[in-house]
PDB file of C-alpha atoms in Angstrom:
ATOM      1  CA  UNK A 105       0.005   0.037   0.061  1.00  0.00           C
ATOM      2  CA  UNK A 106       1.378   3.354  -1.079  1.00  0.00           C
ATOM      3  CA  UNK A 107       0.489   6.864  -0.370  1.00  0.00           C
ATOM      4  CA  UNK A 108       0.480   9.857  -2.949  1.00  0.00           C
ATOM      5  CA  UNK A 109       4.223  10.119  -2.689  1.00  0.00           C
ATOM      6  CA  UNK A 110       5.025   6.402  -3.329  1.00  0.00           C
ATOM      7  CA  UNK A 111       5.989   5.959   0.366  1.00  0.00           C
ATOM      8  CA  UNK A 112       5.168   2.285   1.238  1.00  0.00           C
ATOM      9  CA  UNK A 113       2.841   2.366   4.151  1.00  0.00           C
ATOM     10  CA  UNK A 114       3.531  -0.822   6.186  1.00  0.00           C
ATOM     11  CA  UNK A 115       3.371   0.197   9.846  1.00  0.00           C
ATOM     12  CA  UNK A 116       0.009   0.723  11.765  1.00  0.00           C
ATOM     13  CA  UNK A 117      -0.191   2.218  15.289  1.00  0.00           C
ATOM     14  CA  UNK A 118      -3.473   1.165  16.684  1.00  0.00           C
ATOM     15  CA  UNK A 119      -4.827   2.837  19.869  1.00  0.00           C
ATOM     16  CA  UNK A 120      -6.870   0.348  21.818  1.00  0.00           C
ATOM     17  CA  UNK A 121      -8.063   2.924  24.326  1.00  0.00           C
ATOM     18  CA  UNK A 122      -7.618   6.434  25.430  1.00  0.00           C
ATOM     19  CA  UNK A 123      -7.950   5.505  29.016  1.00  0.00           C
ATOM     20  CA  UNK A 124      -4.850   5.780  31.217  1.00  0.00           C
ATOM     21  CA  UNK A 125      -3.911   5.471  34.952  1.00  0.00           C
ATOM     22  CA  UNK A 126      -1.424   8.369  34.459  1.00  0.00           C
ATOM     23  CA  UNK A 127      -1.803  11.997  33.882  1.00  0.00           C
ATOM     24  CA  UNK A 128       1.637  12.863  32.439  1.00  0.00           C
ATOM     25  CA  UNK A 129       1.807  16.604  31.993  1.00  0.00           C
ATOM     26  CA  UNK A 130       2.675  16.485  28.293  1.00  0.00           C
ATOM     27  CA  UNK A 131      -0.113  14.011  27.337  1.00  0.00           C
ATOM     28  CA  UNK A 132      -3.312  14.534  29.150  1.00  0.00           C
ATOM     29  CA  UNK A 133      -5.297  16.358  31.613  1.00  0.00           C
ATOM     30  CA  UNK A 134      -8.148  15.275  33.761  1.00  0.00           C
ATOM     31  CA  UNK A 135     -10.578  17.766  32.141  1.00  0.00           C
ATOM     32  CA  UNK A 136      -9.617  16.566  28.820  1.00  0.00           C
ATOM     33  CA  UNK A 137     -10.735  13.087  29.456  1.00  0.00           C
ATOM     34  CA  UNK A 138     -14.247  11.847  28.663  1.00  0.00           C
ATOM     35  CA  UNK A 139     -16.329   9.997  31.239  1.00  0.00           C
ATOM     36  CA  UNK A 140     -18.051   7.726  28.686  1.00  0.00           C
ATOM     37  CA  UNK A 141     -15.934   4.923  27.286  1.00  0.00           C
ATOM     38  CA  UNK A 142     -16.337   4.798  23.508  1.00  0.00           C
ATOM     39  CA  UNK A 143     -13.134   2.590  22.743  1.00  0.00           C
ATOM     40  CA  UNK A 144     -13.580   0.166  19.811  1.00  0.00           C
ATOM     41  CA  UNK A 145     -14.910  -3.209  20.625  1.00  0.00           C
ATOM     42  CA  UNK A 146     -12.709  -6.260  20.209  1.00  0.00           C
ATOM     43  CA  UNK A 147     -14.567  -7.289  17.239  1.00  0.00           C
ATOM     44  CA  UNK A 148     -14.107  -3.984  15.556  1.00  0.00           C
ATOM     45  CA  UNK A 149     -10.527  -4.174  16.394  1.00  0.00           C
ATOM     46  CA  UNK A 150     -10.240  -7.517  14.887  1.00  0.00           C
ATOM     47  CA  UNK A 151     -11.974  -6.236  11.636  1.00  0.00           C
ATOM     48  CA  UNK A 152      -9.514  -3.320  11.298  1.00  0.00           C
ATOM     49  CA  UNK A 153      -6.452  -5.363  11.974  1.00  0.00           C
ATOM     50  CA  UNK A 154      -7.490  -7.836   9.444  1.00  0.00           C
ATOM     51  CA  UNK A 155      -8.201  -5.250   6.593  1.00  0.00           C
ATOM     52  CA  UNK A 156      -4.754  -3.521   7.269  1.00  0.00           C
ATOM     53  CA  UNK A 157      -2.949  -6.982   7.095  1.00  0.00           C
ATOM     54  CA  UNK A 158      -4.738  -7.542   3.653  1.00  0.00           C
ATOM     55  CA  UNK A 159      -3.519  -4.077   2.702  1.00  0.00           C
ATOM     56  CA  UNK A 160       0.133  -4.872   3.360  1.00  0.00           C
ATOM     57  CA  UNK A 161       0.628  -4.003   6.981  1.00  0.00           C
ATOM     58  CA  UNK A 162       3.770  -5.596   8.181  1.00  0.00           C
ATOM     59  CA  UNK A 163       4.287  -4.010  11.665  1.00  0.00           C
ATOM     60  CA  UNK A 164       1.499  -3.371  14.277  1.00  0.00           C
ATOM     61  CA  UNK A 165       2.063  -1.384  17.456  1.00  0.00           C
ATOM     62  CA  UNK A 166      -0.759  -1.233  20.271  1.00  0.00           C
ATOM     63  CA  UNK A 167      -0.857   2.216  21.893  1.00  0.00           C
ATOM     64  CA  UNK A 168      -3.138   4.257  24.067  1.00  0.00           C
ATOM     65  CA  UNK A 169      -3.852   5.589  26.556  1.00  0.00           C
ATOM     66  CA  UNK A 170      -2.603   2.582  28.488  1.00  0.00           C
ATOM     67  CA  UNK A 171      -3.086  -0.497  26.350  1.00  0.00           C
ATOM     68  CA  UNK A 172      -2.979  -3.031  29.285  1.00  0.00           C
ATOM     69  CA  UNK A 173      -6.119  -1.497  30.909  1.00  0.00           C
ATOM     70  CA  UNK A 174      -8.146  -3.436  28.444  1.00  0.00           C
ATOM     71  CA  UNK A 175      -9.054  -6.774  29.862  1.00  0.00           C
ATOM     72  CA  UNK A 176      -8.955  -8.254  26.360  1.00  0.00           C
ATOM     73  CA  UNK A 177      -5.626  -6.778  25.147  1.00  0.00           C
ATOM     74  CA  UNK A 178      -4.062 -10.238  25.135  1.00  0.00           C
ATOM     75  CA  UNK A 179      -6.955 -11.450  22.951  1.00  0.00           C
ATOM     76  CA  UNK A 180      -6.119  -8.714  20.446  1.00  0.00           C
ATOM     77  CA  UNK A 181      -2.484  -9.530  20.330  1.00  0.00           C
ATOM     78  CA  UNK A 182      -2.844 -13.280  19.837  1.00  0.00           C
ATOM     79  CA  UNK A 183      -5.502 -12.529  17.056  1.00  0.00           C
ATOM     80  CA  UNK A 184      -2.923 -10.416  15.232  1.00  0.00           C
ATOM     81  CA  UNK A 185      -0.337 -13.025  15.464  1.00  0.00           C
ATOM     82  CA  UNK A 186      -3.105 -15.656  14.187  1.00  0.00           C
ATOM     83  CA  UNK A 187      -3.615 -13.807  10.999  1.00  0.00           C
ATOM     84  CA  UNK A 188       0.186 -13.694  10.273  1.00  0.00           C
ATOM     85  CA  UNK A 189       1.189 -10.448  11.727  1.00  0.00           C
ATOM     86  CA  UNK A 190       4.646 -11.267  13.243  1.00  0.00           C
ATOM     87  CA  UNK A 191       6.197  -7.739  13.988  1.00  0.00           C
ATOM     88  CA  UNK A 192       3.639  -7.018  16.912  1.00  0.00           C
ATOM     89  CA  UNK A 193       4.552  -4.431  19.688  1.00  0.00           C
ATOM     90  CA  UNK A 194       3.169  -2.441  22.469  1.00  0.00           C
ATOM     91  CA  UNK A 195       3.809   0.946  24.176  1.00  0.00           C
ATOM     92  CA  UNK A 196       2.950   1.044  27.968  1.00  0.00           C
ATOM     93  CA  UNK A 197       3.605   3.203  30.897  1.00  0.00           C
ATOM     94  CA  UNK A 198       4.912   0.167  32.478  1.00  0.00           C
ATOM     95  CA  UNK A 199       2.763   0.196  35.571  1.00  0.00           C
ATOM     96  CA  UNK A 200       1.946  -3.524  35.504  1.00  0.00           C
ATOM     97  CA  UNK A 201       1.326  -6.124  38.102  1.00  0.00           C
ATOM     98  CA  UNK A 202       2.830  -9.683  38.258  1.00  0.00           C
ATOM     99  CA  UNK A 203      -0.013 -11.291  36.388  1.00  0.00           C
ATOM    100  CA  UNK A 204       0.211  -8.967  33.326  1.00  0.00           C
ATOM    101  CA  UNK A 205       3.931  -9.217  33.281  1.00  0.00           C
ATOM    102  CA  UNK A 206       3.725 -12.906  33.290  1.00  0.00           C
ATOM    103  CA  UNK A 207       1.101 -12.658  30.353  1.00  0.00           C
ATOM    104  CA  UNK A 208       3.262 -10.176  28.397  1.00  0.00           C
ATOM    105  CA  UNK A 209       6.309 -12.582  28.727  1.00  0.00           C
ATOM    106  CA  UNK A 210       4.326 -15.555  27.128  1.00  0.00           C
ATOM    107  CA  UNK A 211       2.595 -13.433  24.625  1.00  0.00           C
ATOM    108  CA  UNK A 212       3.313 -13.057  20.841  1.00  0.00           C
ATOM    109  CA  UNK A 213       4.767  -9.423  21.457  1.00  0.00           C
ATOM    110  CA  UNK A 214       8.049  -8.989  19.623  1.00  0.00           C
ATOM    111  CA  UNK A 215       8.987  -5.846  21.725  1.00  0.00           C
ATOM    112  CA  UNK A 216       7.713  -3.624  24.512  1.00  0.00           C
ATOM    113  CA  UNK A 217       8.297   0.172  24.717  1.00  0.00           C
ATOM    114  CA  UNK A 218       8.131   1.477  28.367  1.00  0.00           C
ATOM    115  CA  UNK A 219       7.900   5.182  29.239  1.00  0.00           C
ATOM    116  CA  UNK A 220      10.450   6.259  31.804  1.00  0.00           C
ATOM    117  CA  UNK A 221      11.095   9.992  32.011  1.00  0.00           C
ATOM    118  CA  UNK A 222      12.907  10.052  35.302  1.00  0.00           C
ATOM    119  CA  UNK A 223      14.585   7.895  37.954  1.00  0.00           C
ATOM    120  CA  UNK A 224      13.693  10.374  40.653  1.00  0.00           C
ATOM    121  CA  UNK A 225      10.550   9.236  42.811  1.00  0.00           C
ATOM    122  CA  UNK A 226       9.290  12.617  43.502  1.00  0.00           C
ATOM    123  CA  UNK A 227       9.694  13.985  40.163  1.00  0.00           C
ATOM    124  CA  UNK A 228       8.041  10.799  38.715  1.00  0.00           C
ATOM    125  CA  UNK A 229       5.055  11.353  40.981  1.00  0.00           C
ATOM    126  CA  UNK A 230       4.805  15.048  39.978  1.00  0.00           C
ATOM    127  CA  UNK A 231       5.053  14.270  36.235  1.00  0.00           C
ATOM    128  CA  UNK A 232       2.728  11.401  36.179  1.00  0.00           C
ATOM    129  CA  UNK A 233       0.400  11.860  39.153  1.00  0.00           C
ATOM    130  CA  UNK A 234       1.183   8.332  40.335  1.00  0.00           C
ATOM    131  CA  UNK A 235       3.702   7.095  42.911  1.00  0.00           C
ATOM    132  CA  UNK A 236       4.719   4.352  40.537  1.00  0.00           C
ATOM    133  CA  UNK A 237       8.395   4.634  39.806  1.00  0.00           C
ATOM    134  CA  UNK A 238       9.474   1.243  41.667  1.00  0.00           C
ATOM    135  CA  UNK A 239       6.747  -0.671  39.942  1.00  0.00           C
ATOM    136  CA  UNK A 240       7.796   0.558  36.588  1.00  0.00           C
ATOM    137  CA  UNK A 241      11.377  -0.319  37.279  1.00  0.00           C
ATOM    138  CA  UNK A 242      10.442  -3.673  38.330  1.00  0.00           C
ATOM    139  CA  UNK A 243       8.384  -4.251  34.991  1.00  0.00           C
ATOM    140  CA  UNK A 244      11.530  -3.218  33.002  1.00  0.00           C
ATOM    141  CA  UNK A 245      13.686  -5.592  35.076  1.00  0.00           C
ATOM    142  CA  UNK A 246      11.314  -8.545  34.759  1.00  0.00           C
ATOM    143  CA  UNK A 247      10.362  -8.111  31.114  1.00  0.00           C
ATOM    144  CA  UNK A 248      13.968  -7.479  29.867  1.00  0.00           C
ATOM    145  CA  UNK A 249      14.580 -11.195  30.614  1.00  0.00           C
ATOM    146  CA  UNK A 250      12.036 -12.312  27.996  1.00  0.00           C
ATOM    147  CA  UNK A 251      11.294  -9.630  25.556  1.00  0.00           C
ATOM    148  CA  UNK A 252      13.130  -6.806  23.609  1.00  0.00           C
ATOM    149  CA  UNK A 253      12.506  -3.824  25.826  1.00  0.00           C
ATOM    150  CA  UNK A 254      13.064  -0.164  24.890  1.00  0.00           C
ATOM    151  CA  UNK A 255      12.782   2.703  27.385  1.00  0.00           C
ATOM    152  CA  UNK A 256      11.215   5.835  25.880  1.00  0.00           C
ATOM    153  CA  UNK A 257      12.242   9.007  27.519  1.00  0.00           C
ATOM    154  CA  UNK A 258      10.471  12.316  26.613  1.00  0.00           C
ATOM    155  CA  UNK A 259      13.039  15.028  27.089  1.00  0.00           C
ATOM    156  CA  UNK A 260      11.873  17.847  29.554  1.00  0.00           C
ATOM    157  CA  UNK A 261      14.365  20.486  30.662  1.00  0.00           C
ATOM    158  CA  UNK A 262      12.928  20.727  34.211  1.00  0.00           C
ATOM    159  CA  UNK A 263      12.615  17.105  34.731  1.00  0.00           C
ATOM    160  CA  UNK A 264      15.382  15.099  33.288  1.00  0.00           C
ATOM    161  CA  UNK A 265      17.912  17.246  31.527  1.00  0.00           C
ATOM    162  CA  UNK A 266      20.246  16.541  34.490  1.00  0.00           C
ATOM    163  CA  UNK A 267      19.492  12.827  34.487  1.00  0.00           C
ATOM    164  CA  UNK A 268      20.692  11.740  31.046  1.00  0.00           C
ATOM    165  CA  UNK A 269      23.801   9.950  32.382  1.00  0.00           C
ATOM    166  CA  UNK A 270      21.803   8.090  35.038  1.00  0.00           C
ATOM    167  CA  UNK A 271      19.248   7.178  32.574  1.00  0.00           C
ATOM    168  CA  UNK A 272      21.713   5.746  30.172  1.00  0.00           C
ATOM    169  CA  UNK A 273      23.589   3.864  32.972  1.00  0.00           C
ATOM    170  CA  UNK A 274      20.180   2.504  34.160  1.00  0.00           C
ATOM    171  CA  UNK A 275      19.465   1.188  30.581  1.00  0.00           C
ATOM    172  CA  UNK A 276      22.831  -0.367  30.308  1.00  0.00           C
ATOM    173  CA  UNK A 277      22.615  -2.167  33.769  1.00  0.00           C
ATOM    174  CA  UNK A 278      19.414  -3.639  32.627  1.00  0.00           C
ATOM    175  CA  UNK A 279      20.688  -4.592  29.128  1.00  0.00           C
ATOM    176  CA  UNK A 280      17.853  -2.428  27.448  1.00  0.00           C
ATOM    177  CA  UNK A 281      18.030   0.240  24.693  1.00  0.00           C
ATOM    178  CA  UNK A 282      16.911   3.847  25.826  1.00  0.00           C
ATOM    179  CA  UNK A 283      15.583   6.270  23.313  1.00  0.00           C
ATOM    180  CA  UNK A 284      15.455  10.055  23.975  1.00  0.00           C
ATOM    181  CA  UNK A 285      12.502  11.696  22.319  1.00  0.00           C
ATOM    182  CA  UNK A 286      12.110  15.405  21.610  1.00  0.00           C
ATOM    183  CA  UNK A 287       9.049  16.785  23.150  1.00  0.00           C
ATOM    184  CA  UNK A 288       6.436  17.374  20.461  1.00  0.00           C
ATOM    185  CA  UNK A 289       4.004  20.276  20.224  1.00  0.00           C
ATOM    186  CA  UNK A 290       0.832  18.057  20.602  1.00  0.00           C
ATOM    187  CA  UNK A 291      -2.221  18.834  22.521  1.00  0.00           C
ATOM    188  CA  UNK A 292      -1.451  19.668  26.079  1.00  0.00           C
ATOM    189  CA  UNK A 293       2.212  19.747  25.521  1.00  0.00           C
ATOM    190  CA  UNK A 294       1.787  23.045  23.515  1.00  0.00           C
ATOM    191  CA  UNK A 295       1.324  24.716  27.163  1.00  0.00           C
ATOM    192  CA  UNK A 296       4.936  23.726  28.063  1.00  0.00           C
ATOM    193  CA  UNK A 297       6.682  23.255  24.739  1.00  0.00           C
ATOM    194  CA  UNK A 298       8.569  26.479  24.750  1.00  0.00           C
ATOM    195  CA  UNK A 299      10.004  26.220  28.265  1.00  0.00           C
ATOM    196  CA  UNK A 300      10.572  22.435  28.337  1.00  0.00           C
ATOM    197  CA  UNK A 301      11.840  21.570  24.818  1.00  0.00           C
ATOM    198  CA  UNK A 302      15.270  20.094  24.601  1.00  0.00           C
ATOM    199  CA  UNK A 303      16.805  19.211  21.209  1.00  0.00           C
ATOM    200  CA  UNK A 304      18.700  16.008  20.504  1.00  0.00           C
ATOM    201  CA  UNK A 305      21.651  18.154  19.382  1.00  0.00           C
ATOM    202  CA  UNK A 306      21.910  19.583  22.801  1.00  0.00           C
ATOM    203  CA  UNK A 307      22.081  16.098  24.513  1.00  0.00           C
ATOM    204  CA  UNK A 308      24.654  14.909  22.093  1.00  0.00           C
ATOM    205  CA  UNK A 309      26.882  17.886  23.045  1.00  0.00           C
ATOM    206  CA  UNK A 310      27.054  16.159  26.669  1.00  0.00           C
ATOM    207  CA  UNK A 311      29.043  13.289  25.169  1.00  0.00           C
ATOM    208  CA  UNK A 312      32.754  13.132  24.460  1.00  0.00           C
ATOM    209  CA  UNK A 313      32.892  10.427  21.988  1.00  0.00           C
ATOM    210  CA  UNK A 314      30.018   8.841  20.001  1.00  0.00           C
ATOM    211  CA  UNK A 315      29.442   7.797  16.378  1.00  0.00           C
ATOM    212  CA  UNK A 316      25.929   6.955  14.603  1.00  0.00           C
ATOM    213  CA  UNK A 317      25.522   3.310  13.834  1.00  0.00           C
ATOM    214  CA  UNK A 318      23.512   1.699  11.038  1.00  0.00           C
ATOM    215  CA  UNK A 319      20.248   0.086  12.096  1.00  0.00           C
ATOM    216  CA  UNK A 320      18.674  -2.922  10.441  1.00  0.00           C
ATOM    217  CA  UNK A 321      15.242  -1.764  11.345  1.00  0.00           C
ATOM    218  CA  UNK A 322      13.229   0.983   9.431  1.00  0.00           C
ATOM    219  CA  UNK A 323      13.096   3.219  12.460  1.00  0.00           C
ATOM    220  CA  UNK A 324      12.412   6.956  13.110  1.00  0.00           C
ATOM    221  CA  UNK A 325      15.234   6.759  15.736  1.00  0.00           C
ATOM    222  CA  UNK A 326      18.859   7.276  15.064  1.00  0.00           C
ATOM    223  CA  UNK A 327      21.168   5.171  17.059  1.00  0.00           C
ATOM    224  CA  UNK A 328      24.586   6.137  18.416  1.00  0.00           C
ATOM    225  CA  UNK A 329      27.389   4.208  20.194  1.00  0.00           C
ATOM    226  CA  UNK A 330      28.199   6.361  23.070  1.00  0.00           C
ATOM    227  CA  UNK A 331      31.839   5.617  23.987  1.00  0.00           C
ATOM    228  CA  UNK A 332      31.324   7.551  27.397  1.00  0.00           C
ATOM    229  CA  UNK A 333      28.991   4.478  28.431  1.00  0.00           C
ATOM    230  CA  UNK A 334      29.963   1.825  25.982  1.00  0.00           C
ATOM    231  CA  UNK A 335      26.188   1.614  25.088  1.00  0.00           C
ATOM    232  CA  UNK A 336      23.840   1.993  22.235  1.00  0.00           C
ATOM    233  CA  UNK A 337      21.442   4.989  22.676  1.00  0.00           C
ATOM    234  CA  UNK A 338      18.618   5.955  20.428  1.00  0.00           C
ATOM    235  CA  UNK A 339      17.498   9.460  19.611  1.00  0.00           C
ATOM    236  CA  UNK A 340      14.218  10.597  18.003  1.00  0.00           C
ATOM    237  CA  UNK A 341      14.282  14.218  16.705  1.00  0.00           C
ATOM    238  CA  UNK A 342      10.634  14.563  15.858  1.00  0.00           C
ATOM    239  CA  UNK A 343      10.929  18.248  15.930  1.00  0.00           C
ATOM    240  CA  UNK A 344      14.417  19.372  15.127  1.00  0.00           C
ATOM    241  CA  UNK A 345      14.781  17.033  12.173  1.00  0.00           C
ATOM    242  CA  UNK A 346      11.607  15.387  11.453  1.00  0.00           C
ATOM    243  CA  UNK A 347      11.513  12.379   9.272  1.00  0.00           C
ATOM    244  CA  UNK A 348       8.194  12.814   6.981  1.00  0.00           C
ATOM    245  CA  UNK A 349       9.966  11.926   3.728  1.00  0.00           C
ATOM    246  CA  UNK A 350      10.392   8.304   4.830  1.00  0.00           C
ATOM    247  CA  UNK A 351       7.272   7.980   6.961  1.00  0.00           C
ATOM    248  CA  UNK A 352       5.847   4.476   6.599  1.00  0.00           C
ATOM    249  CA  UNK A 353       3.062   4.614   9.120  1.00  0.00           C
ATOM    250  CA  UNK A 354      -0.596   5.468   9.754  1.00  0.00           C
ATOM    251  CA  UNK A 355      -2.577   5.713  13.037  1.00  0.00           C
ATOM    252  CA  UNK A 356      -6.159   4.368  14.136  1.00  0.00           C
ATOM    253  CA  UNK A 357      -7.571   6.177  17.260  1.00  0.00           C
ATOM    254  CA  UNK A 358      -9.373   4.268  19.963  1.00  0.00           C
ATOM    255  CA  UNK A 359     -12.580   5.590  18.535  1.00  0.00           C
ATOM    256  CA  UNK A 360     -11.808   4.146  15.182  1.00  0.00           C
ATOM    257  CA  UNK A 361     -10.554   7.131  13.238  1.00  0.00           C
ATOM    258  CA  UNK A 362      -7.664   6.750  10.781  1.00  0.00           C
ATOM    259  CA  UNK A 363      -5.151   9.486  10.761  1.00  0.00           C
ATOM    260  CA  UNK A 364      -2.279   9.727   8.246  1.00  0.00           C
ATOM    261  CA  UNK A 365      -0.047  11.682  10.886  1.00  0.00           C
ATOM    262  CA  UNK A 366       0.005  12.317  14.462  1.00  0.00           C
ATOM    263  CA  UNK A 367      -0.271  16.130  13.690  1.00  0.00           C
ATOM    264  CA  UNK A 368      -3.436  15.804  11.477  1.00  0.00           C
ATOM    265  CA  UNK A 369      -6.733  17.026  12.740  1.00  0.00           C
ATOM    266  CA  UNK A 370      -8.998  15.280  10.286  1.00  0.00           C
ATOM    267  CA  UNK A 371      -9.209  11.637   9.988  1.00  0.00           C
ATOM    268  CA  UNK A 372     -11.442   8.766   8.370  1.00  0.00           C
ATOM    269  CA  UNK A 373     -13.894   7.368  10.523  1.00  0.00           C
ATOM    270  CA  UNK A 374     -13.493   3.565   9.792  1.00  0.00           C
ATOM    271  CA  UNK A 375     -16.558   2.452  11.962  1.00  0.00           C
ATOM    272  CA  UNK A 376     -18.933   3.782   9.064  1.00  0.00           C
ATOM    273  CA  UNK A 377     -17.384   1.061   6.801  1.00  0.00           C
ATOM    274  CA  UNK A 378     -16.823  -1.943   9.040  1.00  0.00           C
ATOM    275  CA  UNK A 379     -19.732  -3.843   7.647  1.00  0.00           C
ATOM    276  CA  UNK A 380     -18.467  -3.849   4.117  1.00  0.00           C
ATOM    277  CA  UNK A 381     -14.916  -4.926   3.711  1.00  0.00           C
ATOM    278  CA  UNK A 382     -14.666  -3.945   0.198  1.00  0.00           C
ATOM    279  CA  UNK A 383     -15.883  -0.420   0.758  1.00  0.00           C
ATOM    280  CA  UNK A 384     -13.450  -0.119   3.908  1.00  0.00           C
ATOM    281  CA  UNK A 385     -10.520  -1.151   1.804  1.00  0.00           C
ATOM    282  CA  UNK A 386     -11.262   1.513  -0.839  1.00  0.00           C
ATOM    283  CA  UNK A 387     -11.909   3.999   1.658  1.00  0.00           C
ATOM    284  CA  UNK A 388      -8.691   3.520   3.380  1.00  0.00           C
ATOM    285  CA  UNK A 389      -6.555   3.362   0.159  1.00  0.00           C
ATOM    286  CA  UNK A 390      -8.144   6.707  -1.000  1.00  0.00           C
ATOM    287  CA  UNK A 391      -7.471   8.307   2.315  1.00  0.00           C
ATOM    288  CA  UNK A 392      -3.974   7.081   2.526  1.00  0.00           C
ATOM    289  CA  UNK A 393      -3.325   8.767  -0.861  1.00  0.00           C
ATOM    290  CA  UNK A 394      -4.100  12.040   0.624  1.00  0.00           C
ATOM    291  CA  UNK A 395      -1.215  11.644   3.211  1.00  0.00           C
ATOM    292  CA  UNK A 396       0.875  14.945   3.182  1.00  0.00           C
ATOM    293  CA  UNK A 397       4.516  14.925   2.356  1.00  0.00           C
ATOM    294  CA  UNK A 398       5.370  17.267   5.376  1.00  0.00           C
ATOM    295  CA  UNK A 399       3.402  17.387   8.643  1.00  0.00           C
ATOM    296  CA  UNK A 400       1.686  20.286  10.130  1.00  0.00           C
ATOM    297  CA  UNK A 401       3.919  22.230  12.554  1.00  0.00           C
ATOM    298  CA  UNK A 402       1.727  21.684  15.652  1.00  0.00           C
ATOM    299  CA  UNK A 403      -1.696  20.242  16.617  1.00  0.00           C
ATOM    300  CA  UNK A 404      -4.220  20.785  19.408  1.00  0.00           C
ATOM    301  CA  UNK A 405      -5.364  17.212  19.245  1.00  0.00           C
ATOM    302  CA  UNK A 406      -4.688  15.322  22.519  1.00  0.00           C
ATOM    303  CA  UNK A 407      -1.826  12.804  22.158  1.00  0.00           C
ATOM    304  CA  UNK A 408      -3.697  10.209  24.102  1.00  0.00           C
ATOM    305  CA  UNK A 409      -6.712  10.339  21.815  1.00  0.00           C
ATOM    306  CA  UNK A 410      -4.620   9.778  18.757  1.00  0.00           C
ATOM    307  CA  UNK A 411      -2.290   7.103  20.460  1.00  0.00           C
ATOM    308  CA  UNK A 412       1.061   8.913  20.470  1.00  0.00           C
TER     309      UNK A 412
END
């Protein structure tokens, strides 16, 4: 499946819920959350995954909100595997109990990305609204024995600019890759973007010796071997050096709306066509042809509603 600029679209990010047990200050606020749950049903998700598989999607990532708040998330993961999608991944805040950790370890997930923006308990509680750092660290340590684990760290000047060394050391100790991500001007993050934004270039200046390494995966991240730590670190410069020219992904929100880009305000409501697969395929292909070559500079759409 190709867009209008002949970019092959083979990566689907599917938000299974916009519910979350955290209120990270760059993602969501209580007043922005809806009381009524309108998430896609399991059967609707099955139909969407099936159609995108037929359209050539090779990589699938479940996002949210917090995906593991859905009781049926493991049924959804196994369904994707059963129809032949092998590159199945999930992004989570990592606030998981032992039962879920065990299920993740046994699941068909290829990798799991866990958000971790600070190693300071107090800062973590202020940032997320939850006193959960210990539980998240435990999740990382446990799952790294069974799955490919990546730590996602959003760069925030007042939170973790002084923790870069500690975060890399933590990743190395636990044999996981850490990726530093530039804060994006999306939703509530617009309120803090000017004061909190840190560029990847500013972080790289902290290191004495490093060099970029080739990655076998088609990734938005650039990976560097940091000699200071003898460890590989990923960097995602979504603002200072965005990668629209090689974008291979589309997104479906937890309400069933297809977006060509995280920064798009208008999408295609897939729920209107779920009962007719032929029409659904046609509508998706037509919509993806309209994917822009360069993203909008900012958006007011909430990150947790589109599945960042």
